[in-house]
mmCIF file of C-alpha atoms in Angstrom:
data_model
loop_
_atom_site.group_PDB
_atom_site.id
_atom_site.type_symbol
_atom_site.label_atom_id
_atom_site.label_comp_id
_atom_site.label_asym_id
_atom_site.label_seq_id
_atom_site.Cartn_x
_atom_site.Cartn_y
_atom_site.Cartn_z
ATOM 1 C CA UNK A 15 58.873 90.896 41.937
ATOM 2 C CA UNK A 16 61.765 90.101 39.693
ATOM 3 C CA UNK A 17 63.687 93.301 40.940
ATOM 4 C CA UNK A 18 63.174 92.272 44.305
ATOM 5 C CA UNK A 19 64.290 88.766 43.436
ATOM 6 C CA UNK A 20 67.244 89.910 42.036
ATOM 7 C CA UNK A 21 68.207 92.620 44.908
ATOM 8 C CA UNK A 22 67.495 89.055 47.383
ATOM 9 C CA UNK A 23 69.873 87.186 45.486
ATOM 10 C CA UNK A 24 72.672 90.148 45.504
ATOM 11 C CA UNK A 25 72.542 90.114 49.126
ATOM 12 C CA UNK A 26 73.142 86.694 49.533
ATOM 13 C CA UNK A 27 75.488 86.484 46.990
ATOM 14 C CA UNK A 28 77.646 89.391 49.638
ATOM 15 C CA UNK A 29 76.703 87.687 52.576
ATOM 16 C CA UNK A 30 78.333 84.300 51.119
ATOM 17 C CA UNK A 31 81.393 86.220 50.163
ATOM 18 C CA UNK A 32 81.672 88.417 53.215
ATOM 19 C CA UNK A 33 80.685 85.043 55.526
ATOM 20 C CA UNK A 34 83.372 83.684 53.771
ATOM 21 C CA UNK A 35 86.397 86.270 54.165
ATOM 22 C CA UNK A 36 85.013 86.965 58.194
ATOM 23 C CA UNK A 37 85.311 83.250 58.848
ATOM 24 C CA UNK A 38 88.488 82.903 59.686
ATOM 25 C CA UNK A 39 88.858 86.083 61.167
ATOM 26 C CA UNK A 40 85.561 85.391 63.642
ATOM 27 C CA UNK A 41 87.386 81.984 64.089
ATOM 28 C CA UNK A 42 90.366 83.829 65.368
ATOM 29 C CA UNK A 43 88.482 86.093 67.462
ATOM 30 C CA UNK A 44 86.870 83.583 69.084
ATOM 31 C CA UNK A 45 89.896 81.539 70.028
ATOM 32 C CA UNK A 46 92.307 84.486 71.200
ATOM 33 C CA UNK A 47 89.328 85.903 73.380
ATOM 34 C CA UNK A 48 88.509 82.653 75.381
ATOM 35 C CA UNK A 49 92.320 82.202 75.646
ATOM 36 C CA UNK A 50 92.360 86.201 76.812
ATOM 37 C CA UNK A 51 89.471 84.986 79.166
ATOM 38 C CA UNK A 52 91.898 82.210 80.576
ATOM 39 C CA UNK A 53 95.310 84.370 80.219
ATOM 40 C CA UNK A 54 95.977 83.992 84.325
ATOM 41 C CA UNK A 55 94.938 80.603 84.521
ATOM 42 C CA UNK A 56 97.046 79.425 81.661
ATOM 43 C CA UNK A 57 99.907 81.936 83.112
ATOM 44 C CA UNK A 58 100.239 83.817 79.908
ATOM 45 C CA UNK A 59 101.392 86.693 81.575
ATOM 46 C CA UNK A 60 104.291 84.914 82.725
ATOM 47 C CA UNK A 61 105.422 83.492 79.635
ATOM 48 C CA UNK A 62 107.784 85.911 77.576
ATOM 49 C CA UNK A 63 107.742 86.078 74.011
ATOM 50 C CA UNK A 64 111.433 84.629 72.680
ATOM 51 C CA UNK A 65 111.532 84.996 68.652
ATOM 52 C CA UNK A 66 113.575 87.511 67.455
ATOM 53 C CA UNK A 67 111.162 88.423 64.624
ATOM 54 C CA UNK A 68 108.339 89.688 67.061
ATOM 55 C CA UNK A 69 110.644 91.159 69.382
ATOM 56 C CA UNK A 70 112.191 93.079 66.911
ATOM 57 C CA UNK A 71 108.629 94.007 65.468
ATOM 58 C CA UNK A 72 107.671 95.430 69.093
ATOM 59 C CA UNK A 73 111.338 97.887 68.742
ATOM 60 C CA UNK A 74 113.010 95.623 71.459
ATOM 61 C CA UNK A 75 116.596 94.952 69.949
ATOM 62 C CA UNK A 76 119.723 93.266 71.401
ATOM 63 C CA UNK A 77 121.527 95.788 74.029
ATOM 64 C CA UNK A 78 123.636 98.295 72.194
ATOM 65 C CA UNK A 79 126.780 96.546 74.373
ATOM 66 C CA UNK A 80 127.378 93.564 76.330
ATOM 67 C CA UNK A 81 130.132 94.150 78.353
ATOM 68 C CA UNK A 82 131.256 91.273 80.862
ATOM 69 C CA UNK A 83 133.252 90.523 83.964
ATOM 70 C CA UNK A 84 134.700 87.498 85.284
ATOM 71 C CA UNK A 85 134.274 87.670 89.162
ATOM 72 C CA UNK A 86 135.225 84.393 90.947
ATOM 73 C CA UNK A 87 133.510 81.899 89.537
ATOM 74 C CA UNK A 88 130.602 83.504 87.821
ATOM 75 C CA UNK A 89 130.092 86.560 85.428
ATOM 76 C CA UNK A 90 128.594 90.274 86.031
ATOM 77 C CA UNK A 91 127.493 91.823 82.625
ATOM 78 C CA UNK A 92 126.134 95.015 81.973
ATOM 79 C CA UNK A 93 123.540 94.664 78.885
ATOM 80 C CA UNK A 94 122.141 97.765 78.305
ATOM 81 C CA UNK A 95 121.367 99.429 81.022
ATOM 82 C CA UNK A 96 120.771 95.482 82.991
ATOM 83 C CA UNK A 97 123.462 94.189 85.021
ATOM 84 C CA UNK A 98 122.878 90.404 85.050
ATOM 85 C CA UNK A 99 124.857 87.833 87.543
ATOM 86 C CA UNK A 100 125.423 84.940 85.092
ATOM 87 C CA UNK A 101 122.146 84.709 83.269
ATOM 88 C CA UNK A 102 120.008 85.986 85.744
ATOM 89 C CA UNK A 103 118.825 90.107 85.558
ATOM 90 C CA UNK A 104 119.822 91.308 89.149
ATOM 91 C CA UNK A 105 119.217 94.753 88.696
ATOM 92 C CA UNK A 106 119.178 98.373 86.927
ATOM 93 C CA UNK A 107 123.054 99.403 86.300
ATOM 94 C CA UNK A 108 123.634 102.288 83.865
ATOM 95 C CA UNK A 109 126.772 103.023 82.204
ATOM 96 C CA UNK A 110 128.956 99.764 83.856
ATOM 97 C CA UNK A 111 132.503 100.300 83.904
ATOM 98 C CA UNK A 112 133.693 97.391 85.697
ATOM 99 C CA UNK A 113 133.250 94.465 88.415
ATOM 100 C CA UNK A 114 134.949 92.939 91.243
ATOM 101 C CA UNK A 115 134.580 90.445 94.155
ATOM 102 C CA UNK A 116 136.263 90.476 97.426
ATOM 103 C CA UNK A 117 135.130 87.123 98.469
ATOM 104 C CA UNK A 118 132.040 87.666 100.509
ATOM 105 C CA UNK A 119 131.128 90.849 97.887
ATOM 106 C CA UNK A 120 130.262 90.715 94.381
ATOM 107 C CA UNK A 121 130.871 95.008 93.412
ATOM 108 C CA UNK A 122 129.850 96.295 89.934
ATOM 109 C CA UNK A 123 130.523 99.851 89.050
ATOM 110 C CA UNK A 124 128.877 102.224 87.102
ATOM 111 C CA UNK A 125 129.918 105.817 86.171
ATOM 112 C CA UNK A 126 127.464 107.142 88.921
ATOM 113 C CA UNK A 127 127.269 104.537 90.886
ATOM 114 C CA UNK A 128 128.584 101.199 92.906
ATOM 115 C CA UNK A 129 126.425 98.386 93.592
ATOM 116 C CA UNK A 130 127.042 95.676 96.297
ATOM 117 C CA UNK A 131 126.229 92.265 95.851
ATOM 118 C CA UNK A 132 125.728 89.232 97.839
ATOM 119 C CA UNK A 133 127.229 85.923 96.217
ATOM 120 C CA UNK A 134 123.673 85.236 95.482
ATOM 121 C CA UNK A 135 123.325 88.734 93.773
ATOM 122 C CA UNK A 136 120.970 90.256 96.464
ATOM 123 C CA UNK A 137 121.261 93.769 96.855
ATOM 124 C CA UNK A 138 123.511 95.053 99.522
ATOM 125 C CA UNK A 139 123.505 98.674 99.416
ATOM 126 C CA UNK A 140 123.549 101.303 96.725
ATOM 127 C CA UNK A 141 126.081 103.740 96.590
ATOM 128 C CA UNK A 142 126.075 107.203 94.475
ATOM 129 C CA UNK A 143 129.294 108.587 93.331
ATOM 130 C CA UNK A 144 129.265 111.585 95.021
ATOM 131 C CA UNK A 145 132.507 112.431 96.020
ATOM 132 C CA UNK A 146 133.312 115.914 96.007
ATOM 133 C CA UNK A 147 135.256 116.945 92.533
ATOM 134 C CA UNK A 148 135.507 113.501 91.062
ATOM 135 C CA UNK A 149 133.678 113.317 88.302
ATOM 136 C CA UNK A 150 132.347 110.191 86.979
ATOM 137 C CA UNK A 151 133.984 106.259 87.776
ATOM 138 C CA UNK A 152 136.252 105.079 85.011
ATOM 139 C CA UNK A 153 137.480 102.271 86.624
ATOM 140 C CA UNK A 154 137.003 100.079 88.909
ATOM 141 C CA UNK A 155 139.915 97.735 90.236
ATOM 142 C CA UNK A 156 141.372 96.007 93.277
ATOM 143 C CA UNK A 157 144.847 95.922 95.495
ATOM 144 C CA UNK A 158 146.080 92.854 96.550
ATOM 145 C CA UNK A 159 144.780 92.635 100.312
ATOM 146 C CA UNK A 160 141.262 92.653 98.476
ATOM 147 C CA UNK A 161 140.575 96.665 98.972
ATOM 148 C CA UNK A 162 138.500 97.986 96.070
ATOM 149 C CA UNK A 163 139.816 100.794 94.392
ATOM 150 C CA UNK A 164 137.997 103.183 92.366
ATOM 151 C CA UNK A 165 139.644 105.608 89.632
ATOM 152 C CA UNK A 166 137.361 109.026 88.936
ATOM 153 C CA UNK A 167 139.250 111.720 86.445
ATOM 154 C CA UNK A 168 141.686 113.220 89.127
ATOM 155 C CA UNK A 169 142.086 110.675 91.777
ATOM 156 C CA UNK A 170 142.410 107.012 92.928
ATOM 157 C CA UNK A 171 139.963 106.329 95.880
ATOM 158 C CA UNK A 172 140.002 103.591 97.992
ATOM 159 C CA UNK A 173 137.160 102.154 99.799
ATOM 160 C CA UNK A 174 137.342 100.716 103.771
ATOM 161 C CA UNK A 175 136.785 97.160 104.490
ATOM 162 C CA UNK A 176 132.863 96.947 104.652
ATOM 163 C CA UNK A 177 132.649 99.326 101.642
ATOM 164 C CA UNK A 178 131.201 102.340 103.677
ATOM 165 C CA UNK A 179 133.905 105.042 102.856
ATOM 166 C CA UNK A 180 135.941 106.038 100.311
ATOM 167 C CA UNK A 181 139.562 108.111 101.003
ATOM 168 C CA UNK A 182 141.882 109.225 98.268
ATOM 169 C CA UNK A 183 144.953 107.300 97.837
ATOM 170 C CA UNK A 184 147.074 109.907 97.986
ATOM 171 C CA UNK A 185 150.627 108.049 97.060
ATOM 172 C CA UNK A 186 149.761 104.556 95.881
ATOM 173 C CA UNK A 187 152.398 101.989 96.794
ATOM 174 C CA UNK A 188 150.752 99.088 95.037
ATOM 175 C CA UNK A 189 149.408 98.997 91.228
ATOM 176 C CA UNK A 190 145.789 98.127 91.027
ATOM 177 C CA UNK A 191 144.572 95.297 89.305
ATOM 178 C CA UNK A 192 141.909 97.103 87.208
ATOM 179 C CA UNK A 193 138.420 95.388 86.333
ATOM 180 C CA UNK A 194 138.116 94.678 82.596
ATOM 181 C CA UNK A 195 135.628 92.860 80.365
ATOM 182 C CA UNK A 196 136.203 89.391 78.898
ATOM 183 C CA UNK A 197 134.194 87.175 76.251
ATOM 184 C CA UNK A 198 131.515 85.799 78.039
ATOM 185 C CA UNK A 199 131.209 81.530 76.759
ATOM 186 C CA UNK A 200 128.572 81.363 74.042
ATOM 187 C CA UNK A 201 126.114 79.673 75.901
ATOM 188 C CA UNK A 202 125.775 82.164 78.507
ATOM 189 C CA UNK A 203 125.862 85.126 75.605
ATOM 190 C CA UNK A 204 122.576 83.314 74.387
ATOM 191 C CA UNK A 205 121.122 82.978 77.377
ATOM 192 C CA UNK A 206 121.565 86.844 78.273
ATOM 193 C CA UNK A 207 120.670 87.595 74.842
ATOM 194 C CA UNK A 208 117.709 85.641 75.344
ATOM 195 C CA UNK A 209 116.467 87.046 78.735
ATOM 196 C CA UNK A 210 117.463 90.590 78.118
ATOM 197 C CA UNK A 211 114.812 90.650 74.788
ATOM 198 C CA UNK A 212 112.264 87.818 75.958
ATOM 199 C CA UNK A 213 111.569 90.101 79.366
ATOM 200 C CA UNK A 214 110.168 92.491 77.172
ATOM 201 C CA UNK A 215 106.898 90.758 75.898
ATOM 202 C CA UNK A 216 104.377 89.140 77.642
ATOM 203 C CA UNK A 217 102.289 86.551 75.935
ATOM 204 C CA UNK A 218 99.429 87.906 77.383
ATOM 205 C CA UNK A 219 100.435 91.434 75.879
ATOM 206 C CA UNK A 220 100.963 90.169 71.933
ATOM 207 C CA UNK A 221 97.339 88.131 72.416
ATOM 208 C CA UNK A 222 95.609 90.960 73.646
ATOM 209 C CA UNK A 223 97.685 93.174 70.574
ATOM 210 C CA UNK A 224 96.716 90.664 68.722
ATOM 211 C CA UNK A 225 93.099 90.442 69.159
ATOM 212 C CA UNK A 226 92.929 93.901 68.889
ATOM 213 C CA UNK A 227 94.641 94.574 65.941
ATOM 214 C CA UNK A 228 97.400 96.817 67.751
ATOM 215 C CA UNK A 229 100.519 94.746 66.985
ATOM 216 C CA UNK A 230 99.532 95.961 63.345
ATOM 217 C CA UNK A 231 99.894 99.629 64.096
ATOM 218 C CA UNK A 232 97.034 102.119 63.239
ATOM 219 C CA UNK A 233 96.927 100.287 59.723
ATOM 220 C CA UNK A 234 95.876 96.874 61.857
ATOM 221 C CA UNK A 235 92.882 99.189 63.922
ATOM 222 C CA UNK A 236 91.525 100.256 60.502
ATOM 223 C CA UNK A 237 91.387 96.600 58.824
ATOM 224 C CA UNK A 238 89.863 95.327 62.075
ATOM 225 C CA UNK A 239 87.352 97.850 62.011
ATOM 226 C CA UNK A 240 86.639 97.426 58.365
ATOM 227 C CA UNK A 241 86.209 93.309 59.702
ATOM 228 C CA UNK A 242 83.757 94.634 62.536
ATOM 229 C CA UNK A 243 82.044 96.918 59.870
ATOM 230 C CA UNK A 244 81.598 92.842 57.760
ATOM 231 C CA UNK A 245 80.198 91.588 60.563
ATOM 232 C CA UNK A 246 78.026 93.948 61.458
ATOM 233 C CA UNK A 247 77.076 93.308 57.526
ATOM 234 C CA UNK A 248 76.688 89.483 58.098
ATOM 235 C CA UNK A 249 74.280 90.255 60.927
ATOM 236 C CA UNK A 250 72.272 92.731 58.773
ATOM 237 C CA UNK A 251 71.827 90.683 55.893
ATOM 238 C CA UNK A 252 71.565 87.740 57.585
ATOM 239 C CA UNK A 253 68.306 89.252 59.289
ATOM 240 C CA UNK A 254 66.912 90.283 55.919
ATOM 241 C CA UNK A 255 67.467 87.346 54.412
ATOM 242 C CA UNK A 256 65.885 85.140 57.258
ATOM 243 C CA UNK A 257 63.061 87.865 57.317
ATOM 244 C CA UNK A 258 62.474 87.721 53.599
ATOM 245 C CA UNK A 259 62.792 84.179 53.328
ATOM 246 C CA UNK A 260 60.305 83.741 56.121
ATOM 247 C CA UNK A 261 57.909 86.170 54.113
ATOM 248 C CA UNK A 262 58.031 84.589 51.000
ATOM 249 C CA UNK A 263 57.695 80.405 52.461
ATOM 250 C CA UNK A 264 54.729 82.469 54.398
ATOM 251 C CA UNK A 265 53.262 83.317 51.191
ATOM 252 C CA UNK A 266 53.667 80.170 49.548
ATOM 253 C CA UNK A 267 52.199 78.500 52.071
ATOM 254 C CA UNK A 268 49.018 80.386 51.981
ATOM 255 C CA UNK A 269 48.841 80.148 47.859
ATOM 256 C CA UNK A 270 48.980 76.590 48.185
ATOM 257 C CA UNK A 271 46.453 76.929 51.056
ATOM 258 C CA UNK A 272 44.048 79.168 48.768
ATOM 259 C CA UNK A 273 41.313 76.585 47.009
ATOM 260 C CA UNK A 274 41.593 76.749 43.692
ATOM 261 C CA UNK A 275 44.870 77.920 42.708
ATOM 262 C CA UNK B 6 110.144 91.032 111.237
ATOM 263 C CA UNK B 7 111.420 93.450 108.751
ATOM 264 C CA UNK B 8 109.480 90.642 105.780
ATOM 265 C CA UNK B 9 106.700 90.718 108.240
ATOM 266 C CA UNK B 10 106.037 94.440 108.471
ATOM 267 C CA UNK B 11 106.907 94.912 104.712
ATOM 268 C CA UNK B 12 104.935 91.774 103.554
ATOM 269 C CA UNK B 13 108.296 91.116 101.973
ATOM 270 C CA UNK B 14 111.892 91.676 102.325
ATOM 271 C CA UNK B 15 113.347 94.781 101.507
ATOM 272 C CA UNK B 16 115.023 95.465 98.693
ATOM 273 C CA UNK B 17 118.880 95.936 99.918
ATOM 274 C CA UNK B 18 120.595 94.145 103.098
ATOM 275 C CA UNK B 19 122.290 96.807 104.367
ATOM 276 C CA UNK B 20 120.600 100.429 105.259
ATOM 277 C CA UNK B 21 122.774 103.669 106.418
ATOM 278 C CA UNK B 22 121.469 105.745 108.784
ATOM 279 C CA UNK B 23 122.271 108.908 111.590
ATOM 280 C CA UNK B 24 122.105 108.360 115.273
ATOM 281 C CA UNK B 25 122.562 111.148 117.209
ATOM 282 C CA UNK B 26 121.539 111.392 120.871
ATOM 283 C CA UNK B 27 118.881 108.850 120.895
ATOM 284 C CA UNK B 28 117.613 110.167 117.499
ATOM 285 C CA UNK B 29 118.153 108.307 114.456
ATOM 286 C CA UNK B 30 117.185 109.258 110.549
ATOM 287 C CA UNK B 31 116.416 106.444 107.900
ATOM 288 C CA UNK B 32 116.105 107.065 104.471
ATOM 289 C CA UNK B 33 113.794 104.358 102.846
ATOM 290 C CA UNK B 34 112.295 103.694 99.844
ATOM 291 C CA UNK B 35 108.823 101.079 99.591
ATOM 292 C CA UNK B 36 106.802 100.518 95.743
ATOM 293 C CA UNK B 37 103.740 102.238 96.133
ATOM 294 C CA UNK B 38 101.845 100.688 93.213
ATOM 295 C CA UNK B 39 104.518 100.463 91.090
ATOM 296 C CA UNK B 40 107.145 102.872 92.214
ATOM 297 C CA UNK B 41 109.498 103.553 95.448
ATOM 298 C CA UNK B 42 108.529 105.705 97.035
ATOM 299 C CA UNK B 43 111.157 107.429 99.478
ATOM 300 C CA UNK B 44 110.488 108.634 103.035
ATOM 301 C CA UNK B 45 112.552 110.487 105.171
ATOM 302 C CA UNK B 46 111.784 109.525 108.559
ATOM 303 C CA UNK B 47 113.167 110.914 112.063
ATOM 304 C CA UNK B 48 112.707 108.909 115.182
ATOM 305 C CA UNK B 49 113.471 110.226 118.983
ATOM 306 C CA UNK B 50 113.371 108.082 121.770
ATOM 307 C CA UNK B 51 111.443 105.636 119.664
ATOM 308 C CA UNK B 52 108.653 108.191 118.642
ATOM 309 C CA UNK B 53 108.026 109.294 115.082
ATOM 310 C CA UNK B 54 109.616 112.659 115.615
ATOM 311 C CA UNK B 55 108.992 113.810 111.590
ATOM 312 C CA UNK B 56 108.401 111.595 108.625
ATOM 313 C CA UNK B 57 108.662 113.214 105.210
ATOM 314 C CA UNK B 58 108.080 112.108 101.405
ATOM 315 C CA UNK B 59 111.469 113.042 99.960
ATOM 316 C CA UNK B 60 110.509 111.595 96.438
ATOM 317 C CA UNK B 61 107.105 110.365 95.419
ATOM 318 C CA UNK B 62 107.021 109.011 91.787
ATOM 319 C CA UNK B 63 103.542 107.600 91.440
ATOM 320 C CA UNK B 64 101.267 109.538 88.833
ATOM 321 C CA UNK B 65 98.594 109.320 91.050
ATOM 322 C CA UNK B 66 98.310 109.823 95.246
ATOM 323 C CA UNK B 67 100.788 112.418 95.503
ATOM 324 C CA UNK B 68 98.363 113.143 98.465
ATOM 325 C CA UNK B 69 100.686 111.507 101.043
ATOM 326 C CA UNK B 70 103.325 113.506 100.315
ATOM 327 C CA UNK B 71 101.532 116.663 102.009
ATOM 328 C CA UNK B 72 101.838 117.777 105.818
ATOM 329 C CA UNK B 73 98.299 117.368 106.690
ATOM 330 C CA UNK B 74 98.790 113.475 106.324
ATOM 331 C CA UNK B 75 102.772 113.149 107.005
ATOM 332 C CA UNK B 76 102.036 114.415 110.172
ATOM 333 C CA UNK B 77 99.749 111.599 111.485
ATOM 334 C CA UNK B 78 102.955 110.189 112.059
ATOM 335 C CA UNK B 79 104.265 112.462 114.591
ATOM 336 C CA UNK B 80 104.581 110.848 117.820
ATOM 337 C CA UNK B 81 103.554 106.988 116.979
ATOM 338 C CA UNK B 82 105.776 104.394 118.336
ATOM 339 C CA UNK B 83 106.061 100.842 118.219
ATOM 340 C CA UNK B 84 103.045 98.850 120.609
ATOM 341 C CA UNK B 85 104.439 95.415 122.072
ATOM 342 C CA UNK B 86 103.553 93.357 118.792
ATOM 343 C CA UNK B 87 106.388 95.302 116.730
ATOM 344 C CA UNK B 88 103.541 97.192 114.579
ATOM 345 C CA UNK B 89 102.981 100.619 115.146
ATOM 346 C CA UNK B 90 100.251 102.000 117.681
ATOM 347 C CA UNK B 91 98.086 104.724 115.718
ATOM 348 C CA UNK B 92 95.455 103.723 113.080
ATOM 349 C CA UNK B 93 96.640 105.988 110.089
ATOM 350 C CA UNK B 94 93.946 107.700 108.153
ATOM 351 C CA UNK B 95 94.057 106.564 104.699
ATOM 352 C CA UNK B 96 93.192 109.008 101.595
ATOM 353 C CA UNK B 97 90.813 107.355 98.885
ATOM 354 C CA UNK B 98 92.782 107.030 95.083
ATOM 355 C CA UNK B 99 96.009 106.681 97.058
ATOM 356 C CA UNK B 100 95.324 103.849 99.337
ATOM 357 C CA UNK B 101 98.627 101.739 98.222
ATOM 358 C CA UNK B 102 100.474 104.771 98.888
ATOM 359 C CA UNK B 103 99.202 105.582 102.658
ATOM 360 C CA UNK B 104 100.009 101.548 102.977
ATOM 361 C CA UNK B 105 103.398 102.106 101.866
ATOM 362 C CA UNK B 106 103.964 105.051 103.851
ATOM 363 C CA UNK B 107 102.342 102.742 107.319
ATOM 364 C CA UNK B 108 104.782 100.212 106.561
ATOM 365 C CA UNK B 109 108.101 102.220 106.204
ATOM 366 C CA UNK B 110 107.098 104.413 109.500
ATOM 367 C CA UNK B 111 106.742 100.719 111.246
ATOM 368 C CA UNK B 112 109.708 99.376 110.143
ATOM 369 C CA UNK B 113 111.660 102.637 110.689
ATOM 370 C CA UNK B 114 110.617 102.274 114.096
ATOM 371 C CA UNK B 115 111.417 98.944 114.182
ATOM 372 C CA UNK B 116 114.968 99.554 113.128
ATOM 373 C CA UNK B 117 115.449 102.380 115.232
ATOM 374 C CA UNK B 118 114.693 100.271 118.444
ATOM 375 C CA UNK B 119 117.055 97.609 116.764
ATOM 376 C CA UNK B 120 119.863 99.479 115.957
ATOM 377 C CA UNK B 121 120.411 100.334 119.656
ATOM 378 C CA UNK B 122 120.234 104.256 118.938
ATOM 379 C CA UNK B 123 119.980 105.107 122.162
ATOM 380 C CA UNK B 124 121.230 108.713 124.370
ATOM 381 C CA UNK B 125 124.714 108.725 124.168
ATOM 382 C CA UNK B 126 125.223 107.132 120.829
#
């Protein structure tokens, strides 16, 4: 009787302390799967993660190089691999070497390719580098009558009016004015900073790596299976201590009950 | 009409193509599920003359890319409501894909009729 006493009061003693340390766990689990439940509604897969701790966490750094281009009025920068028209990501640009406008065109160069722009930075046309022999762009520039010019290793090509071929220059007459980056003002550094890292994340993504222990790597899976294993711990000894405590105000009950005890 | 066949615009404002003797060849790319997918197609006299898959990148209904559903294709024009005139068989798992493919044959079509290709040209 006294062993068995003494084995009840052990298991409540772990169930207190286990209760205790899962609270705040079960708490969490609780909260970050209703709010997984609701992720649409509350459009937490459209809301991008912005600190620079977490984002760094998940490997997503600041672009190796920010180079930028004054065009007009507004900037082309190539972050990365992202070529963004002021502070807005337009589109996927490896390697940029340089942008221009005509006017009506906004054109941004990579080594392997030229992009065309509308002033609103819609897509135009793509166009691969292909010319026979040239090799990759190195610069990108433009005459003075507004005709882009392109330089590859061996040759100077310039493009017709609506950008749909390119000749060699043969003898140029005219220097080109060739494309080359400037310091972008601070604000608009931040704000490509910004958009180029907080794409990365959705809130929906660090809730659900979150609640599943994930963001934590495979350390995180084994603590929150070890928490699962204390739960599963709180329900066992939970039911044995309901059972047993239902057993023994069972037996009281009747001793009481007995006449003459 | 090109948003309306699509379902959205597409992605650049200006397309190249070949027009040769009333026959035309577009090169066009449409997202699958979550990647273009680009399609080759030839039109004559404003029939589907061939339409290939020049680069499927899906990981999954690579179906579409073979003959014996490409060539569903072959001689479907436009019917009076701008949409194409042929129910296309689809191919279950790549149902997206055989959407996609629907939609760039229509608007290839489409742009083929537009574009004034025509004998001659």
């Amino acid at each position: 009787m006294v062993r068995r006493k003494r084995k009840t009061s052990a298991i409540r003693r772990y169930h207190r302390t286990f209760g205790v340390a899962a609270a705040v766990f079960v708490l969490f689990m609780v909260l970050s799967g209703i709010t997984l439940n609701h992720s649409n509604g509350l459009g937490l897969d459209r809301q991008h993660v912005s600190q620079t701790a977490l984002l760094s966490w998940y490997g997503i750094n600041e672009p190796e190089h920010l180079y930028s281009f004054a065009v007009d009025d507004d900037w082309l920068s190539f972050a990365g691999q992202q070529l963004y028209l002021n502070d807005r990501n337009v589109l996927t640009l490896p390697n940029g070497v340089g942008a221009v406008s005509t006017g009506n065109m906004l054109i941004a160069a990579g080594k392997e390719e030229i992009v065309l722009l509308d002033s609103d930075g819609r897509l135009i046309e793509r166009l691969h580098w292909d010319q026979p022999g040239s090799g990759p762009i190195r610069a990108l520039g433009l005459l003075e009558n507004h005709t882009v010019v392109v330089k590859s290793d061996h040759q100077i090509w310039l493009a017709d009016t609506r950008l749909l071929d390119w000749q060699p220059s043969g003898r140029m007459v005219e220097t080109p004015v060739w494309s080359s980056p400037s310091s972008l003002p601070e604000t608009l550094y931040q704000a490509i900073m910004q958009k180029y890292r907080g794409d990365g994340i959705s809130m929906e993504r660090l809730l659900l790596d979150l609640h599943s222990g994930r963001i934590f790597g495979p350390v995180g899976l084994v603590i929150y299976d070890l928490l699962a294993l204390a739960l599963g711990f709180l329900a066992m000894s939970g039911l044995i201590l309901w059972v047993r405590g239902k057993r023994k105000s069972k037996r009281n009950g009747k001793s009481t009950s007995e006449p003459g005890t | 009409m090109i948003a309306q066949i699509l379902g959205h615009d597409y992605a650049a404002l200006r397309l190249r193509y070949w027009c040769q003797s009333g026959r035309s060849a577009w090169v066009l790319d449409e997202i699958g599920k979550e990647l273009p997918i680009t399609v080759g197609v030839v039109i004559d006299q404003n029939y589907i003359q061939s339409l290939r898959v020049l680069t499927y990148r899906e990981n999954r209904g690579g179906e579409v890319a073979t003959p014996a559903f490409t060539d569903q294709f072959n001689g479907v024009s436009l019917a009076t409501n701008n949409f194409i005139d042929k129910d296309i068989d689809g191919i279950s798992g790549a149902t997206l894909s055989v959407h996609a493919l629907t939609r760039l044959a229509n608007m290839a079509l489409y742009l083929h009729r537009d574009s004034g290709c025509k004998d001659g040209t």
